[in-house]
Coordinates of C-alpha atoms in Angstrom, one line a residue:
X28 CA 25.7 -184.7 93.7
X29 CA 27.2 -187.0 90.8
X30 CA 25.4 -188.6 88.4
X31 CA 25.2 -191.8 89.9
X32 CA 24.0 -190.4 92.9
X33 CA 21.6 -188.3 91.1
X34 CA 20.5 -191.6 89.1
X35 CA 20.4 -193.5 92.7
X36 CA 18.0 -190.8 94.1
X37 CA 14.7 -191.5 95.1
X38 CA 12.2 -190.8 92.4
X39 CA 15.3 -190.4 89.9
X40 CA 14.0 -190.5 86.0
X41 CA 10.1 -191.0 87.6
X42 CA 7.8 -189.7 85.7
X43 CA 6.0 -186.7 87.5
X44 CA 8.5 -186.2 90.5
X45 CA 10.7 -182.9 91.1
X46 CA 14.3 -183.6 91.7
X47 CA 16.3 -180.9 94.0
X48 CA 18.6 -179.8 91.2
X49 CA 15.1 -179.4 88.9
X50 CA 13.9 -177.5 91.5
X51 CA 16.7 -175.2 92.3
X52 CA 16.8 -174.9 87.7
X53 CA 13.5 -173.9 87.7
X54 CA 13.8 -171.4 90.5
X55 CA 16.9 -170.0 88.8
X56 CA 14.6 -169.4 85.8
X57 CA 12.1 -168.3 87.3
X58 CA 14.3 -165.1 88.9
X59 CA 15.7 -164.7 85.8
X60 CA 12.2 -164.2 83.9
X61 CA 11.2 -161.7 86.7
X62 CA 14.7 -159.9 86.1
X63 CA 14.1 -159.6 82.7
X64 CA 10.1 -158.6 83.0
X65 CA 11.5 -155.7 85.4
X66 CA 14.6 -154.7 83.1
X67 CA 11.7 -154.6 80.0
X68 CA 9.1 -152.5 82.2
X69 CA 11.7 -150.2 83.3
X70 CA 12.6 -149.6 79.8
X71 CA 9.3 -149.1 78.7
X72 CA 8.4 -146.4 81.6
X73 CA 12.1 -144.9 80.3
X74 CA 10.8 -144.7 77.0
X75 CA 7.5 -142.8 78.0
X76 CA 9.5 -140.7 80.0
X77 CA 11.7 -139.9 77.2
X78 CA 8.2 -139.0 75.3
X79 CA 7.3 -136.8 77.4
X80 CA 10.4 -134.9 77.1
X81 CA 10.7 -134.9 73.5
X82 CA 6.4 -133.5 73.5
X83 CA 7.2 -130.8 76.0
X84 CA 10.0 -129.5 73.5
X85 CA 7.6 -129.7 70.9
X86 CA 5.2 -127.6 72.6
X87 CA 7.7 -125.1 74.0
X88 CA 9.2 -124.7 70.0
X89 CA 5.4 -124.4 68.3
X90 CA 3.4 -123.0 71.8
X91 CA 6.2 -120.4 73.5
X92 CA 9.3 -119.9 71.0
X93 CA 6.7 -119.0 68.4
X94 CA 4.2 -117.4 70.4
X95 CA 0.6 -117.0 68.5
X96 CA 0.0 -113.4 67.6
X97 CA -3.3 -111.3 68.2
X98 CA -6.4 -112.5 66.4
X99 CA -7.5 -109.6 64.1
X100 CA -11.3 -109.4 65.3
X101 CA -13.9 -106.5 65.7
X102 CA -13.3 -104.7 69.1
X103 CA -16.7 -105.4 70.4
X104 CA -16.4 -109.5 70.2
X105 CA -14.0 -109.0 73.4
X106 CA -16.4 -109.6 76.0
X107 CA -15.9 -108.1 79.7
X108 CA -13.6 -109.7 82.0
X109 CA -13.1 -109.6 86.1
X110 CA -9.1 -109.5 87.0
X111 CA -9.7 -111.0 90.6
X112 CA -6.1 -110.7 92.4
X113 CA -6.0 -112.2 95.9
X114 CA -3.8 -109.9 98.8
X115 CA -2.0 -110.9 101.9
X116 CA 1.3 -108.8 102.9
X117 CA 3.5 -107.2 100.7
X118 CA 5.5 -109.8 98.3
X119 CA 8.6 -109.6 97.0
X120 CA 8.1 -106.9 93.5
X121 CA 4.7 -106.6 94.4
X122 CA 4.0 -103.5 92.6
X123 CA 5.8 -105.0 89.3
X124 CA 3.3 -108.3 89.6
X125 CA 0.0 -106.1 90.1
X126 CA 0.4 -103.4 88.0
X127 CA 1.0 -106.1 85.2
X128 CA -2.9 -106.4 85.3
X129 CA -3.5 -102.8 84.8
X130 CA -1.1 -103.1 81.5
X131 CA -2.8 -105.3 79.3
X132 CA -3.4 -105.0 76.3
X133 CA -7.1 -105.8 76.0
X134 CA -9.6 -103.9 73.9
X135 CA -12.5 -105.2 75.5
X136 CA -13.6 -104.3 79.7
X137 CA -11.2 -104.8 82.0
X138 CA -12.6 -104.8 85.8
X139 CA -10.1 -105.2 88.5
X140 CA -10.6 -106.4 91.9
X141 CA -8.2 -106.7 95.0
X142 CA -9.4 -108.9 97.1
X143 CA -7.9 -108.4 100.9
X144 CA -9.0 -109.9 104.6
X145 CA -7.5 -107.8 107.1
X146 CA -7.9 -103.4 107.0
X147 CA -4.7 -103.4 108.3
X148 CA -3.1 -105.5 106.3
X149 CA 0.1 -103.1 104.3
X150 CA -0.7 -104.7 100.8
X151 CA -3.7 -102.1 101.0
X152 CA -1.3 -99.2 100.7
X153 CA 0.8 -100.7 97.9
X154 CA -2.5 -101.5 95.7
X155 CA -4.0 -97.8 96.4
X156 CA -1.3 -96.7 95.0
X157 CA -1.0 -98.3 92.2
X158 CA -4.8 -97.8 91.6
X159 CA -4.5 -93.8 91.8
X160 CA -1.8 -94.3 88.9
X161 CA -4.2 -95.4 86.8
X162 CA -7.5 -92.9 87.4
X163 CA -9.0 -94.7 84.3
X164 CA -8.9 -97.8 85.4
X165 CA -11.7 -99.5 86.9
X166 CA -10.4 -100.8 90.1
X167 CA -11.5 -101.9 93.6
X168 CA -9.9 -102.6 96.8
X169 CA -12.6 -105.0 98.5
X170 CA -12.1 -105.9 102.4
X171 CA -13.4 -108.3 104.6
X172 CA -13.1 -112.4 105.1
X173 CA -15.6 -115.0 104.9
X174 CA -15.8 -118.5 106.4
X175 CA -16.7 -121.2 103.8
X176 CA -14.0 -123.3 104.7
X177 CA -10.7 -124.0 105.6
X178 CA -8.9 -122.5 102.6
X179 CA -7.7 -119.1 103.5
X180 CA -7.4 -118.0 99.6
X181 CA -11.5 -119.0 99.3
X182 CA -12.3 -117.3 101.9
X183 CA -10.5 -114.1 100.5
X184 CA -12.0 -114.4 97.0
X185 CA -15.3 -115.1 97.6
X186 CA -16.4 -111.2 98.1
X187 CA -14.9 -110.7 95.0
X188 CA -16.6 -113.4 92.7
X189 CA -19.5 -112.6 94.3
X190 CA -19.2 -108.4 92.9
X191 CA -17.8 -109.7 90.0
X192 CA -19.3 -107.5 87.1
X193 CA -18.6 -110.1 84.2
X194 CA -18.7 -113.5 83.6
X195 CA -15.4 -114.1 82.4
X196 CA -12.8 -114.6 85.5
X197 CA -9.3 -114.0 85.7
X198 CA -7.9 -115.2 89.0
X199 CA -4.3 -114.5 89.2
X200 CA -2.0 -114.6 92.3
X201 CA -0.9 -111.4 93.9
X202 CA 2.8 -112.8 93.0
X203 CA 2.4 -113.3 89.6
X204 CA 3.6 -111.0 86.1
X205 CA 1.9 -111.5 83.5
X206 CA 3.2 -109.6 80.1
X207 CA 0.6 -107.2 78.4
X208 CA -1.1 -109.5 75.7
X209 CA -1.6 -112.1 77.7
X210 CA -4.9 -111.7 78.6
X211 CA -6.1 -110.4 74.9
X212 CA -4.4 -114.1 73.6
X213 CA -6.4 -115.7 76.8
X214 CA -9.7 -114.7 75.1
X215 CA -8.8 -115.1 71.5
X216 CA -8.7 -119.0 72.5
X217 CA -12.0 -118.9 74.1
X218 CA -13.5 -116.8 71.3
X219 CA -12.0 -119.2 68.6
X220 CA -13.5 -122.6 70.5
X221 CA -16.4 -122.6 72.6
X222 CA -15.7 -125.9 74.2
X223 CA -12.5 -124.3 75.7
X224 CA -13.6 -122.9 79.4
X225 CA -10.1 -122.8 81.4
X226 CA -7.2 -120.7 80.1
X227 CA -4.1 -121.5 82.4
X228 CA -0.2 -120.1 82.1
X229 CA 2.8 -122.4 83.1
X230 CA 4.3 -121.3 86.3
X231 CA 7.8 -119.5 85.6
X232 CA 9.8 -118.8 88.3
X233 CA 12.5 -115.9 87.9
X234 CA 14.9 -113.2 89.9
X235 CA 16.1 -116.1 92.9
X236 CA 17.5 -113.9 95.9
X237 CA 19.5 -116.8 97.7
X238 CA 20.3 -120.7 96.7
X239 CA 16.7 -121.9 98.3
X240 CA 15.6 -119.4 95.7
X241 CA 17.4 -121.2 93.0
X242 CA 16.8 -124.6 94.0
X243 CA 12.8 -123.1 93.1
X244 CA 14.1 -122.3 89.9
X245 CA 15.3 -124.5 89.3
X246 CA 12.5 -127.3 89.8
X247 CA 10.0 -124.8 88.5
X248 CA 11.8 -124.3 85.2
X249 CA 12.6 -127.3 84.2
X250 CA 11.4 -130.7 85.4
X251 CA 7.9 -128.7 86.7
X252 CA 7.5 -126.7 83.6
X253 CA 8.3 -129.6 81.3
X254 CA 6.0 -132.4 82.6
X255 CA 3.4 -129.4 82.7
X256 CA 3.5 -128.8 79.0
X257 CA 3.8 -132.4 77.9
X258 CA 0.8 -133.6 80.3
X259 CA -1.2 -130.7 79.0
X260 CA -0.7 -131.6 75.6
X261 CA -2.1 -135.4 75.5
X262 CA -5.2 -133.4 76.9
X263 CA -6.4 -136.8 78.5
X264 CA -7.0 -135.1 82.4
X265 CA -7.2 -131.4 84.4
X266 CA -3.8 -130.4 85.1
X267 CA -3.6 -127.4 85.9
X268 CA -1.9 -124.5 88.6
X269 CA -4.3 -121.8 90.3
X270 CA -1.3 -119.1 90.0
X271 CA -3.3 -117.6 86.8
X272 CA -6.3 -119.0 85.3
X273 CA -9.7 -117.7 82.8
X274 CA -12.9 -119.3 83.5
X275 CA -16.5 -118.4 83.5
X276 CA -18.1 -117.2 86.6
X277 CA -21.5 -119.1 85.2
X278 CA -20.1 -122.2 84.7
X279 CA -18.2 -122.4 88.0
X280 CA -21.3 -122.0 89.6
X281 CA -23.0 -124.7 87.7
X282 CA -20.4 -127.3 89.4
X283 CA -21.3 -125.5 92.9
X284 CA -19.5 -122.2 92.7
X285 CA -16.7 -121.2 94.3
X286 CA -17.9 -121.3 98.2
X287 CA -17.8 -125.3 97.5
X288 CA -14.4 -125.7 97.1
X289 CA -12.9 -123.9 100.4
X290 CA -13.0 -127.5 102.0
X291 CA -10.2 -128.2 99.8
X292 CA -6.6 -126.7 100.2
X293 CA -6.0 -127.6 96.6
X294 CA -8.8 -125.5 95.7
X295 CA -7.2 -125.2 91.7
X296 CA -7.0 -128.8 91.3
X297 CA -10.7 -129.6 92.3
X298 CA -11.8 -126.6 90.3
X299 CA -9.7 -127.8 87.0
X300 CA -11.4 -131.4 87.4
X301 CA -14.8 -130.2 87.8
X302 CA -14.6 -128.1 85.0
X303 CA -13.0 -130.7 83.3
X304 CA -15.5 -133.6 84.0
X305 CA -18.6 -130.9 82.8
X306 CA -17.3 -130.6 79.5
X307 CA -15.2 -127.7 80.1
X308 CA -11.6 -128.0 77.9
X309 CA -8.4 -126.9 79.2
X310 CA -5.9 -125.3 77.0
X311 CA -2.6 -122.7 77.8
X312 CA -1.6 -119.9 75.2
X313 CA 2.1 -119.6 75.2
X314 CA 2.7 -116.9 78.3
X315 CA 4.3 -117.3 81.7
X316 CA 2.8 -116.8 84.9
X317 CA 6.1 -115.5 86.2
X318 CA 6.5 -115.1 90.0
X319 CA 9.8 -114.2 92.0
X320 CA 12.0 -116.9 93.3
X321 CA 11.6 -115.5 96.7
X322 CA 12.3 -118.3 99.4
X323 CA 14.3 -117.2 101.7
X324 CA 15.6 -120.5 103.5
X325 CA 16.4 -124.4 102.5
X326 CA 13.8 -125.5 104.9
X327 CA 11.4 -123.5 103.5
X328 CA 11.7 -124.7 100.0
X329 CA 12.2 -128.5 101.7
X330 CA 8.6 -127.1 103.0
X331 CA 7.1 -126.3 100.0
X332 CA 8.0 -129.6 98.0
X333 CA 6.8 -131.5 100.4
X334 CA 3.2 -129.5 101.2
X335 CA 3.0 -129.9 97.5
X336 CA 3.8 -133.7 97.0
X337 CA 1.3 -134.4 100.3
X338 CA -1.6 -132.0 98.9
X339 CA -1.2 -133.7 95.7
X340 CA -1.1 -137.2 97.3
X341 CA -5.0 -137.0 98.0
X342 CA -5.9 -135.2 94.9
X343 CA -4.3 -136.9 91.9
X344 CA -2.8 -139.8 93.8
X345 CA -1.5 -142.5 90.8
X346 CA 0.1 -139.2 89.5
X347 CA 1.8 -138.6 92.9
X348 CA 3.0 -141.9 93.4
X349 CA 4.2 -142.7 89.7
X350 CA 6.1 -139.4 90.0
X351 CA 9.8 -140.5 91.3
X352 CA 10.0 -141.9 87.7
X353 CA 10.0 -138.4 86.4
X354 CA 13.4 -137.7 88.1
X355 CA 16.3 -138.4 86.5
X356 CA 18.8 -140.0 89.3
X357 CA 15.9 -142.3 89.9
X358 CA 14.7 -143.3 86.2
X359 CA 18.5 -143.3 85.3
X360 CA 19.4 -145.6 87.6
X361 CA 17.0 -148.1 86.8
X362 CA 17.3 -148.0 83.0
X363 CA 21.3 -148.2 83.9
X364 CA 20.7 -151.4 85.5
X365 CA 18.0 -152.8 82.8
X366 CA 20.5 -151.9 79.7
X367 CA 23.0 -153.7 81.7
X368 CA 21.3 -156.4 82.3
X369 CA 19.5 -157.3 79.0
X370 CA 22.2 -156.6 76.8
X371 CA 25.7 -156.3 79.2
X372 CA 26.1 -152.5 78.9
X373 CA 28.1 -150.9 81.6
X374 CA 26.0 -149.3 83.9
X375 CA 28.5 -146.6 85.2
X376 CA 28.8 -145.4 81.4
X377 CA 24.9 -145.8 80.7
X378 CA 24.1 -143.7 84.0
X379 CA 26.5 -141.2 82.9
X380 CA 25.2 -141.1 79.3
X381 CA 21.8 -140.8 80.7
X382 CA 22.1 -138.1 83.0
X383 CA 24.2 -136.0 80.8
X384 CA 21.6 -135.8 77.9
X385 CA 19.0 -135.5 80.7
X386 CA 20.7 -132.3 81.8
X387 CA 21.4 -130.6 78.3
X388 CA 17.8 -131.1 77.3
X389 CA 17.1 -129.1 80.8
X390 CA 19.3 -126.8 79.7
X391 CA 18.3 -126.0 76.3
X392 CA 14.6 -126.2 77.6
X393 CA 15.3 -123.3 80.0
X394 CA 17.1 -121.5 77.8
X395 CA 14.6 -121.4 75.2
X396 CA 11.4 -120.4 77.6
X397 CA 13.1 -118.1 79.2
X398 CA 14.5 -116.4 75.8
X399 CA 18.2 -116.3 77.3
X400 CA 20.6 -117.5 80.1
X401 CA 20.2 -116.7 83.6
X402 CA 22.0 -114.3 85.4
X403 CA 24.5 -117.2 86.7
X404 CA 24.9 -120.2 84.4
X405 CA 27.5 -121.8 86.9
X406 CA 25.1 -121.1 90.1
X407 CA 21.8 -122.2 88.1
X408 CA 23.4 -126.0 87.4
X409 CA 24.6 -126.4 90.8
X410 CA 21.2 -125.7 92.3
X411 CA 19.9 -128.1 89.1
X412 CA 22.1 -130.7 90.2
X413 CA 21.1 -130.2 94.1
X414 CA 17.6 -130.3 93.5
X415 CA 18.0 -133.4 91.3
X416 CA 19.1 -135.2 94.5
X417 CA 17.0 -133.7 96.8
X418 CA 13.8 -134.7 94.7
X419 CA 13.5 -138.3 95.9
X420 CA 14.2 -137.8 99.7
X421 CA 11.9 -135.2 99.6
X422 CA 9.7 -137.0 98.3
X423 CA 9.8 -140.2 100.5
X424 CA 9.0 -137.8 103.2
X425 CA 6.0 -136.2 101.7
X426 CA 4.7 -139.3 101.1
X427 CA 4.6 -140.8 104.5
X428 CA 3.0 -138.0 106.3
X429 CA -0.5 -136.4 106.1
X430 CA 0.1 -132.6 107.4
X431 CA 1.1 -129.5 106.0
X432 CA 1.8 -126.2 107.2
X433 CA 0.7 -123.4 104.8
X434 CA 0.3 -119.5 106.0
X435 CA 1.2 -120.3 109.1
X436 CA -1.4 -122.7 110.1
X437 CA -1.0 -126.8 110.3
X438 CA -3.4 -128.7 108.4
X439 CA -4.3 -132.3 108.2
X440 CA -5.9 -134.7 105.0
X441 CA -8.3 -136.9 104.9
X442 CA -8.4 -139.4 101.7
X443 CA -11.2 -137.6 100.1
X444 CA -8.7 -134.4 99.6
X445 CA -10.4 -132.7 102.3
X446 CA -8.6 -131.1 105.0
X447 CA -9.0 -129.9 108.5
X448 CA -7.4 -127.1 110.4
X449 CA -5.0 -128.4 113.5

């Protein structure tokens, strides 16, 4: 259209009337303001992300590098404490991960109890054993199975917290190494604040026996272990793992007691949050809960991520969905395309940029928690790299389905967490 045209159109120059070329302006504009609020936002979540990053190195340098030494207190302040260790089958270095609980190095009373459903079951051999090693000891195989719910680990433990000599609880996986102080640096925390009732250890994966393995490690190690720590330390929520955790047997059963949760299949989660919502702080001393990387197939770690994603999608459900912009093809794709299109940076060299410092702060964050390299530096970044690009699509089909398959039985959710057995 000319300007004579345009000056011959009906309602030309009128005051109050929308021409076509203002209309088509204004929609121009209008795209490009909702560009540039999406370029800023993305930025901003970047930013956070970056934040979170930058806290969980923090943490790891003052929490795990330099680990807090033992508290120099009179023996008898250690009060009593129940190791409860639930069994099913024998696990990959099971007798490294059990006997671990009959090494620590706690002046106060240790009770341990293995908790195990089925008298045939083989894990009853491997923890006599390991009992009569240690005739001082005092440890109990307890067998049976109750029906609470659907959660086969509740059902398991229950006999045990219910013979629980002492108050203070240590539920660690049957999987799970912990080193010998860890428990005496559990209690100095709760001896040294009284609001603290849940110690919990970061999940550390280690010893992978094939590339699913690694791919655990992987995740577990780094993008896992790093949003753990950095959650954990703006202390605004629970957020915690059930792999090895302290609380009080009292004030558990003050927010229903253990039989209450076996309708959940993320028994840990609702624990941690009713703890948490009675008054009950959360804090982590600086050991692992280290378990082997023992999957033994890519469909069974494409199993686990997604079990986890869907179990978490009815528990902590902003969390779940906000979570693709923890991943770094994701996130650095976006930001790529923001810097490029605020201030004309190539996005190519921005995604590049962004994903190599991405990766060398993985790197040095492994590195450091674990105190060395692992055994293959070449095979640990090619499973980093594949589970970098397997984290969305695995994720996208978590997400759209409601059922998981754990122990060999299918389970479905219901948007109040709860689950039924299929």
């Amino acid at each position: 259209m000319n300007a004579a045209t345009a000056h011959n159109s009906p309602g030309a120059g009128m005051p109050g009337v929308i021409t076509a070329a203002d209309a088509t302006h204004m929609s121009l504009n209008s795209s490009l303001i909702s560009a540039n609020l999406a370029a800023y936002t993305i930025l901003v979540l970047a930013a956070f992300q970056w934040l979170l990053i930058f806290v969980s190195h923090c943490v790891l340098q003052r929490r795990y590098v330099q680990r807090r030494p033992f508290v120099d207190r009179p023996i008898d302040d250690y009060p009593g404490v129940t190791i409860i260790r639930p069994v099913k089958g024998v696990d990959h270095g099971m007798q490294r991960t059990l006997e671990s609980s009959f090494r620590q190095e706690y002046p106060g009373p240790v009770e341990i109890l293995f908790a195990v459903e089925d008298p045939d079951d083989l894990a009853i051999e491997v923890v006599s054993n390991i009992i009569a090693r240690y005739p001082k000891a005092q440890a109990r195989v307890l067998i049976g199975k109750d029906n609470v719910g659907i959660n086969p680990k509740v059902n398991n433990m229950l006999k045990a917290f219910d013979q629980a000599q002492n108050d203070l609880l240590w539920i660690c996986d049957s999987n799970v190494y912990t080193d010998p102080g860890t428990l005496r640096r559990s209690a100095d925390l709760l001896l040294d604040n009284k609001r603290l009732g849940v110690i919990h250890h970061v999940v550390f994966s280690e010893s992978p026996t094939s590339f699913a393995g690694m791919l655990d490690n992987a995740f577990l190690v780094t993008n896992h272990c790093r949003m753990y720590l950095a959650i954990n330390a703006f202390g605004i929520a629970s957020c915690l793992m059930g792999k090895s955790n302290l609380y009080y047997k009292s004030a558990l059963d003050n927010v229903g007691g253990i039989a209450s949760f076996g309708q959940y299949l993320a028994e840990d989660n609702m624990i941690g949050q009713a703890l948490w919502h009675s008054g009950w702080a959360h804090t982590m001393t600086g050991d692992l809960a280290r378990q082997p990387a023992d999957i033994g197939s890519f469909s069974e770690y494409c199993s686990r991520r997604i079990r986890w994603v869907r179990t978490r999608k009815y528990n902590v459900t902003f969390a779940t969905f906000y979570e693709p912009l923890t991943e770094s093809i994701l996130l650095g794709s976006l930001t790529s395309w923001a810097l490029g299109h605020i201030f004309g940076l190539s996005i190519v060299a921005t995604f590049t940029t962004f994903m190599s410092c991405w990766f060398a702060l993985d790197m040095i964050f492994f590195y450091r928690i674990n105190h060395g390299s692992p055994p293959s530096w070449l095979w640990f970044v090619l499973s980093w790299l594949c589970r970098e690009a397997l984290a969305l699509p695995l994720w996208v089909v978590a997400i759209t389905g409601d059922t998981v398959v754990w122990r060999g039985q299918r389970f479905q959710f219901y948007l109040n967490g709860t689950v039924k057995v299929l």
